[in-house]
């Protein structure tokens, strides 16, 4: 998912830089003019000067725009990814490798079953790390049920992967505390809002599947999951805004019921917004047509059919966005 425009970004960064200018001056007043403090203050001053001159965020070498998520993480950088020094390039590669390793460990098993439900998912980052979030949490004690979570964090790369990790920890904690789905979404939204910068948010499907075939679902701004059942197809449209956008939001849920063999197909916009080499979008209609022909497939086959159809549609076009596709079926 892509981030905000440059003007909003620069206003935000300007206030960050001014804040740093103040704390550095205060530190110099307190500890004296150490070389490193003075150098940092010069860099902050120079960044603010570039901003006033309208040159902020442009690479010193090629004069193209520097990647927004990198500027938000470090407002002092002056080189785009293509023009880092060999030393900077090496540290960045090490960071990405570590982030990818952390991310792989946070993913649930690709095939999973609990409380009469079967799940299979396909997770494919566009680069080394993904901003897609996917998890399931089952409770086998007392009421047997299964929480299913699928989301997409704004931005790309390391910053997005760290937000994905944040969501992972947040929901693991909140779900273990036990509450209604509405309340869960509201609290997650508030905490995510308060702990990330305002330009970061996430679309999310949060569902609880019970043993009797009922599913309560909260869709906060995410592409509509498809309910594939005997009498046809039903899209489960969003019932609220993405989480992390506004701190005080209420979330609604909807309740559906699945018969044996019925399935849910969940995905991120890396599927429906994928483009072929002529720029045509894959689109929700094509996905619906495909899904309406495949009722009663086990989740793995359902997901595989979607991925194969996407690949044949996309041909040799570049993959631009992270992709997750998940099939959930009521199996007994
Ligand atoms: Zn450059």
Coordinates of C-alpha atoms and ligand atoms in Angstrom, one line a residue:
X1 CA 0.0 0.0 0.0
X2 CA 1.4 3.5 -0.8
X3 CA 1.9 6.4 1.5
X4 CA 0.8 10.1 1.6
X5 CA 1.9 12.9 -0.6
X6 CA 5.1 14.8 -0.3
X7 CA 3.6 18.0 1.2
X8 CA 2.0 16.2 4.1
X9 CA 5.2 14.2 4.6
X10 CA 7.4 17.4 4.6
X11 CA 5.2 19.2 7.1
X12 CA 5.5 16.2 9.4
X13 CA 9.3 16.0 8.9
X14 CA 9.8 19.7 9.4
X15 CA 8.2 19.5 12.9
X16 CA 10.4 16.5 13.7
X17 CA 13.5 18.4 12.5
X18 CA 12.7 21.5 14.6
X19 CA 12.2 19.3 17.6
X20 CA 15.6 17.7 17.1
X21 CA 17.2 21.2 16.6
X22 CA 15.8 22.2 20.0
X23 CA 17.0 19.1 21.8
X24 CA 20.4 19.2 20.2
X25 CA 20.9 22.8 21.2
X26 CA 19.8 22.0 24.7
X27 CA 22.3 19.0 24.9
X28 CA 25.1 21.2 23.6
X29 CA 24.2 23.8 26.3
X30 CA 24.4 21.0 28.9
X31 CA 27.3 18.8 27.8
X32 CA 29.3 21.4 25.8
X33 CA 30.2 21.4 22.1
X34 CA 31.2 17.8 21.5
X35 CA 32.2 17.0 17.9
X36 CA 29.3 14.5 17.3
X37 CA 26.6 16.8 18.7
X38 CA 27.8 19.7 16.7
X39 CA 27.9 17.6 13.5
X40 CA 24.4 16.4 14.1
X41 CA 23.1 19.9 14.7
X42 CA 24.8 21.0 11.4
X43 CA 23.0 18.2 9.6
X44 CA 19.6 19.1 11.1
X45 CA 20.2 22.8 10.1
X46 CA 21.2 21.8 6.6
X47 CA 18.0 19.6 6.2
X48 CA 15.8 22.5 7.3
X49 CA 17.6 24.8 4.9
X50 CA 17.0 22.3 2.1
X51 CA 13.4 22.3 3.1
X52 CA 13.1 26.1 3.0
X53 CA 14.8 26.1 -0.4
X54 CA 12.4 23.5 -1.8
X55 CA 15.2 20.9 -2.3
X56 CA 14.3 18.6 0.6
X57 CA 14.1 14.9 -0.1
X58 CA 16.1 15.0 -3.3
X59 CA 19.1 12.7 -3.8
X60 CA 22.4 14.6 -3.9
X61 CA 23.7 12.4 -6.7
X62 CA 20.8 12.0 -9.1
X63 CA 18.3 14.7 -7.8
X64 CA 15.4 12.2 -7.9
X65 CA 13.2 11.9 -4.9
X66 CA 14.4 9.9 -2.0
X67 CA 12.0 7.1 -0.9
X68 CA 9.4 8.5 1.6
X69 CA 9.5 5.7 4.1
X70 CA 13.3 6.1 4.4
X71 CA 12.9 9.9 5.0
X72 CA 10.3 9.3 7.6
X73 CA 12.6 6.8 9.4
X74 CA 15.7 9.1 9.1
X75 CA 14.9 12.7 8.0
X76 CA 18.7 13.5 7.6
X77 CA 19.4 11.1 4.7
X78 CA 20.5 12.8 1.5
X79 CA 21.0 9.8 -0.9
X80 CA 18.4 7.6 -2.7
X81 CA 18.7 3.8 -2.4
X82 CA 20.6 3.6 -5.7
X83 CA 23.3 6.0 -4.6
X84 CA 24.2 4.9 -1.1
X85 CA 27.9 4.4 -0.4
X86 CA 29.1 0.8 -0.4
X87 CA 29.3 0.8 3.4
X88 CA 25.7 2.2 3.7
X89 CA 24.6 -0.4 1.1
X90 CA 26.1 -3.2 3.1
X91 CA 24.4 -2.1 6.4
X92 CA 21.1 -1.7 4.6
X93 CA 21.3 -5.2 3.1
X94 CA 22.1 -6.6 6.6
X95 CA 19.1 -4.8 8.1
X96 CA 16.8 -6.1 5.4
X97 CA 18.0 -9.6 5.8
X98 CA 17.5 -9.4 9.6
X99 CA 14.0 -7.9 9.1
X100 CA 13.1 -10.7 6.7
X101 CA 14.3 -13.3 9.1
X102 CA 12.2 -11.8 11.9
X103 CA 9.2 -11.6 9.7
X104 CA 9.4 -15.3 8.5
X105 CA 9.4 -16.3 12.2
X106 CA 6.2 -14.3 12.9
X107 CA 4.2 -16.1 10.2
X108 CA 1.9 -18.9 11.2
X109 CA 2.2 -22.4 9.6
X110 CA 1.0 -22.3 5.9
X111 CA -1.5 -25.1 6.6
X112 CA -3.5 -25.0 9.8
X113 CA -6.7 -26.5 11.2
X114 CA -8.6 -25.9 14.4
X115 CA -12.2 -25.9 15.7
X116 CA -13.5 -27.6 12.5
X117 CA -11.8 -25.1 10.2
X118 CA -9.0 -25.6 7.7
X119 CA -6.7 -22.8 6.5
X120 CA -4.1 -22.5 3.8
X121 CA -2.4 -19.3 2.7
X122 CA 0.2 -18.0 0.2
X123 CA 2.4 -15.1 1.3
X124 CA 4.7 -13.4 -1.2
X125 CA 6.6 -10.2 -0.4
X126 CA 7.3 -7.9 -3.5
X127 CA 10.8 -7.4 -2.1
X128 CA 12.6 -9.1 0.8
X129 CA 10.1 -8.1 3.4
X130 CA 6.3 -7.6 3.3
X131 CA 3.8 -5.1 4.7
X132 CA 1.2 -7.8 4.7
X133 CA 0.1 -9.2 8.0
X134 CA -1.4 -12.7 8.5
X135 CA -2.0 -14.7 11.6
X136 CA -4.4 -17.2 13.2
X137 CA -4.9 -17.9 16.8
X138 CA -7.0 -20.8 18.1
X139 CA -8.5 -21.5 21.4
X140 CA -9.0 -25.2 22.2
X141 CA -10.1 -24.7 25.8
X142 CA -13.7 -23.8 26.6
X143 CA -15.4 -22.4 23.5
X144 CA -13.4 -23.8 20.6
X145 CA -12.8 -21.1 18.0
X146 CA -10.3 -19.7 15.6
X147 CA -9.3 -16.0 15.1
X148 CA -8.2 -15.2 11.6
X149 CA -6.3 -12.0 10.8
X150 CA -5.2 -10.6 7.5
X151 CA -4.0 -7.1 7.0
X152 CA -2.0 -4.7 4.8
X153 CA 0.2 -1.9 6.3
X154 CA 0.7 1.4 4.5
X155 CA 4.1 1.8 2.9
X156 CA 6.7 -0.9 1.9
X157 CA 10.0 -2.3 3.0
X158 CA 11.5 -2.4 6.4
X159 CA 9.2 0.2 8.0
X160 CA 6.1 -1.7 6.8
X161 CA 7.5 -5.0 8.0
X162 CA 8.1 -3.5 11.5
X163 CA 4.5 -2.3 11.6
X164 CA 3.4 -5.8 10.6
X165 CA 5.4 -7.1 13.5
X166 CA 3.7 -4.5 15.7
X167 CA 0.2 -5.7 14.7
X168 CA 1.3 -9.3 15.3
X169 CA 2.3 -8.6 18.9
X170 CA -0.7 -6.3 19.5
X171 CA -3.4 -8.8 18.4
X172 CA -1.6 -11.8 20.1
X173 CA -1.8 -9.8 23.4
X174 CA -5.3 -8.4 22.9
X175 CA -6.9 -11.7 21.9
X176 CA -5.4 -13.6 24.8
X177 CA -7.1 -11.0 27.1
X178 CA -10.5 -12.1 25.7
X179 CA -13.1 -9.6 24.5
X180 CA -15.7 -9.0 21.8
X181 CA -14.6 -8.5 18.2
X182 CA -15.9 -4.9 18.2
X183 CA -13.9 -4.1 21.3
X184 CA -10.8 -5.8 20.0
X185 CA -10.9 -3.7 16.8
X186 CA -11.5 -0.5 18.8
X187 CA -8.7 -1.1 21.2
X188 CA -6.3 -2.3 18.5
X189 CA -7.1 0.9 16.6
X190 CA -6.5 3.1 19.5
X191 CA -3.2 1.5 20.5
X192 CA -2.0 1.4 16.9
X193 CA -2.9 5.1 16.5
X194 CA -1.1 6.1 19.6
X195 CA 2.1 4.1 19.0
X196 CA 2.7 4.9 15.3
X197 CA 3.1 8.1 13.4
X198 CA -0.1 9.4 11.9
X199 CA 0.7 8.6 8.3
X200 CA 0.8 4.9 9.0
X201 CA -2.3 2.8 9.1
X202 CA -3.4 -0.7 8.2
X203 CA -6.4 -2.3 6.5
X204 CA -7.5 -5.4 8.3
X205 CA -9.9 -8.3 8.3
X206 CA -10.4 -9.6 11.8
X207 CA -12.6 -12.7 12.0
X208 CA -13.6 -15.2 14.7
X209 CA -14.8 -18.6 13.4
X210 CA -16.7 -20.8 15.8
X211 CA -17.1 -24.5 15.9
X212 CA -20.8 -24.3 14.9
X213 CA -20.0 -22.7 11.5
X214 CA -20.7 -19.1 12.5
X215 CA -18.2 -16.4 11.7
X216 CA -18.1 -12.9 13.1
X217 CA -16.2 -10.6 10.9
X218 CA -14.9 -7.0 11.1
X219 CA -13.5 -5.5 8.0
X220 CA -11.6 -2.3 8.5
X221 CA -11.0 -0.8 5.1
X222 CA -9.7 -4.1 3.6
X223 CA -10.6 -5.5 0.1
X224 CA -13.8 -7.6 0.6
X225 CA -13.2 -11.2 1.5
X226 CA -15.4 -13.6 -0.6
X227 CA -17.8 -16.0 1.0
X228 CA -18.1 -19.0 -1.4
X229 CA -21.2 -21.0 -0.5
X230 CA -23.7 -23.4 -2.2
X231 CA -26.1 -20.7 -3.4
X232 CA -23.4 -18.4 -4.8
X233 CA -20.9 -15.8 -3.9
X234 CA -21.1 -13.0 -1.4
X235 CA -18.5 -10.1 -0.9
X236 CA -18.0 -9.1 2.7
X237 CA -17.5 -5.3 2.3
X238 CA -15.7 -3.1 4.8
X239 CA -17.6 -2.1 7.9
X240 CA -15.1 0.5 9.1
X241 CA -12.0 2.6 8.3
X242 CA -8.5 1.3 8.3
X243 CA -7.0 1.0 11.8
X244 CA -4.5 3.7 12.9
X245 CA -6.1 6.5 10.9
X246 CA -8.3 8.1 13.7
X247 CA -7.8 7.3 17.3
X248 CA -11.5 7.3 18.3
X249 CA -13.4 5.0 16.0
X250 CA -16.1 2.5 16.6
X251 CA -16.1 -0.7 14.6
X252 CA -19.1 -2.8 13.5
X253 CA -19.1 -6.5 12.7
X254 CA -21.3 -8.8 10.6
X255 CA -22.2 -12.4 11.3
X256 CA -22.3 -15.0 8.7
X257 CA -22.8 -18.8 8.7
X258 CA -20.9 -21.4 6.7
X259 CA -22.2 -24.9 5.9
X260 CA -19.8 -27.8 5.5
X261 CA -17.7 -27.2 2.4
X262 CA -18.3 -23.4 2.3
X263 CA -15.2 -21.3 2.2
X264 CA -13.9 -17.8 2.7
X265 CA -11.3 -16.3 0.4
X266 CA -9.3 -13.5 1.9
X267 CA -6.6 -11.6 0.1
X268 CA -4.6 -8.3 0.0
X269 CA -4.7 -5.7 -2.8
X270 CA -1.6 -7.3 -4.2
X271 CA -4.0 -9.7 -5.9
X272 CA -6.9 -7.5 -7.1
X273 CA -4.7 -4.5 -7.9
X274 CA -2.0 -6.5 -9.8
X275 CA -1.4 -5.3 -13.4
X276 CA -0.5 -7.0 -16.6
X277 CA 2.2 -5.6 -18.9
X278 CA -0.4 -3.3 -20.7
X279 CA -1.4 -1.8 -17.3
X280 CA -4.8 -3.5 -16.9
X281 CA -5.9 -4.3 -13.4
X282 CA -6.7 -7.9 -12.3
X283 CA -9.7 -6.6 -10.5
X284 CA -12.4 -7.9 -8.1
X285 CA -14.7 -9.0 -11.0
X286 CA -12.2 -11.5 -12.4
X287 CA -11.6 -12.8 -8.9
X288 CA -15.3 -13.3 -8.3
X289 CA -15.8 -15.1 -11.6
X290 CA -13.0 -17.4 -10.7
X291 CA -14.2 -18.0 -7.1
X292 CA -17.7 -18.8 -8.2
X293 CA -16.4 -21.8 -10.2
X294 CA -14.4 -23.3 -7.4
X295 CA -16.7 -24.1 -4.5
X296 CA -15.9 -27.1 -2.5
X297 CA -12.1 -27.1 -3.1
X298 CA -9.8 -27.6 -0.2
X299 CA -8.2 -24.3 0.9
X300 CA -4.8 -25.2 -0.6
X301 CA -6.4 -25.8 -4.0
X302 CA -8.5 -22.7 -3.8
X303 CA -5.4 -20.6 -3.1
X304 CA -3.4 -22.3 -5.8
X305 CA -6.1 -21.7 -8.4
X306 CA -6.0 -18.0 -7.6
X307 CA -2.3 -17.7 -7.7
X308 CA -2.1 -19.6 -11.0
X309 CA -4.8 -17.3 -12.5
X310 CA -3.0 -14.2 -11.3
X311 CA 0.3 -15.4 -12.8
X312 CA -1.2 -16.2 -16.1
X313 CA -2.9 -12.7 -16.1
X314 CA 0.2 -10.9 -15.0
X315 CA 2.5 -12.5 -17.6
X316 CA 6.0 -10.9 -17.5
X317 CA 4.7 -7.7 -15.8
X318 CA 6.7 -6.5 -12.7
X319 CA 5.4 -7.5 -9.3
X320 CA 4.9 -4.2 -7.5
X321 CA 3.0 -5.1 -4.3
X322 CA 3.1 -7.6 -1.5
X323 CA 0.6 -10.4 -2.0
X324 CA -1.3 -12.7 0.5
X325 CA -4.1 -15.0 -0.5
X326 CA -5.8 -17.2 2.2
X327 CA -8.5 -19.9 1.9
X328 CA -10.5 -20.9 4.9
X329 CA -13.0 -23.8 4.7
X330 CA -15.4 -25.3 7.2
X331 CA -14.3 -28.9 7.1
X332 CA -16.4 -30.6 9.8
Ligands
LIG1 ZN1 20.1 9.0 -6.3

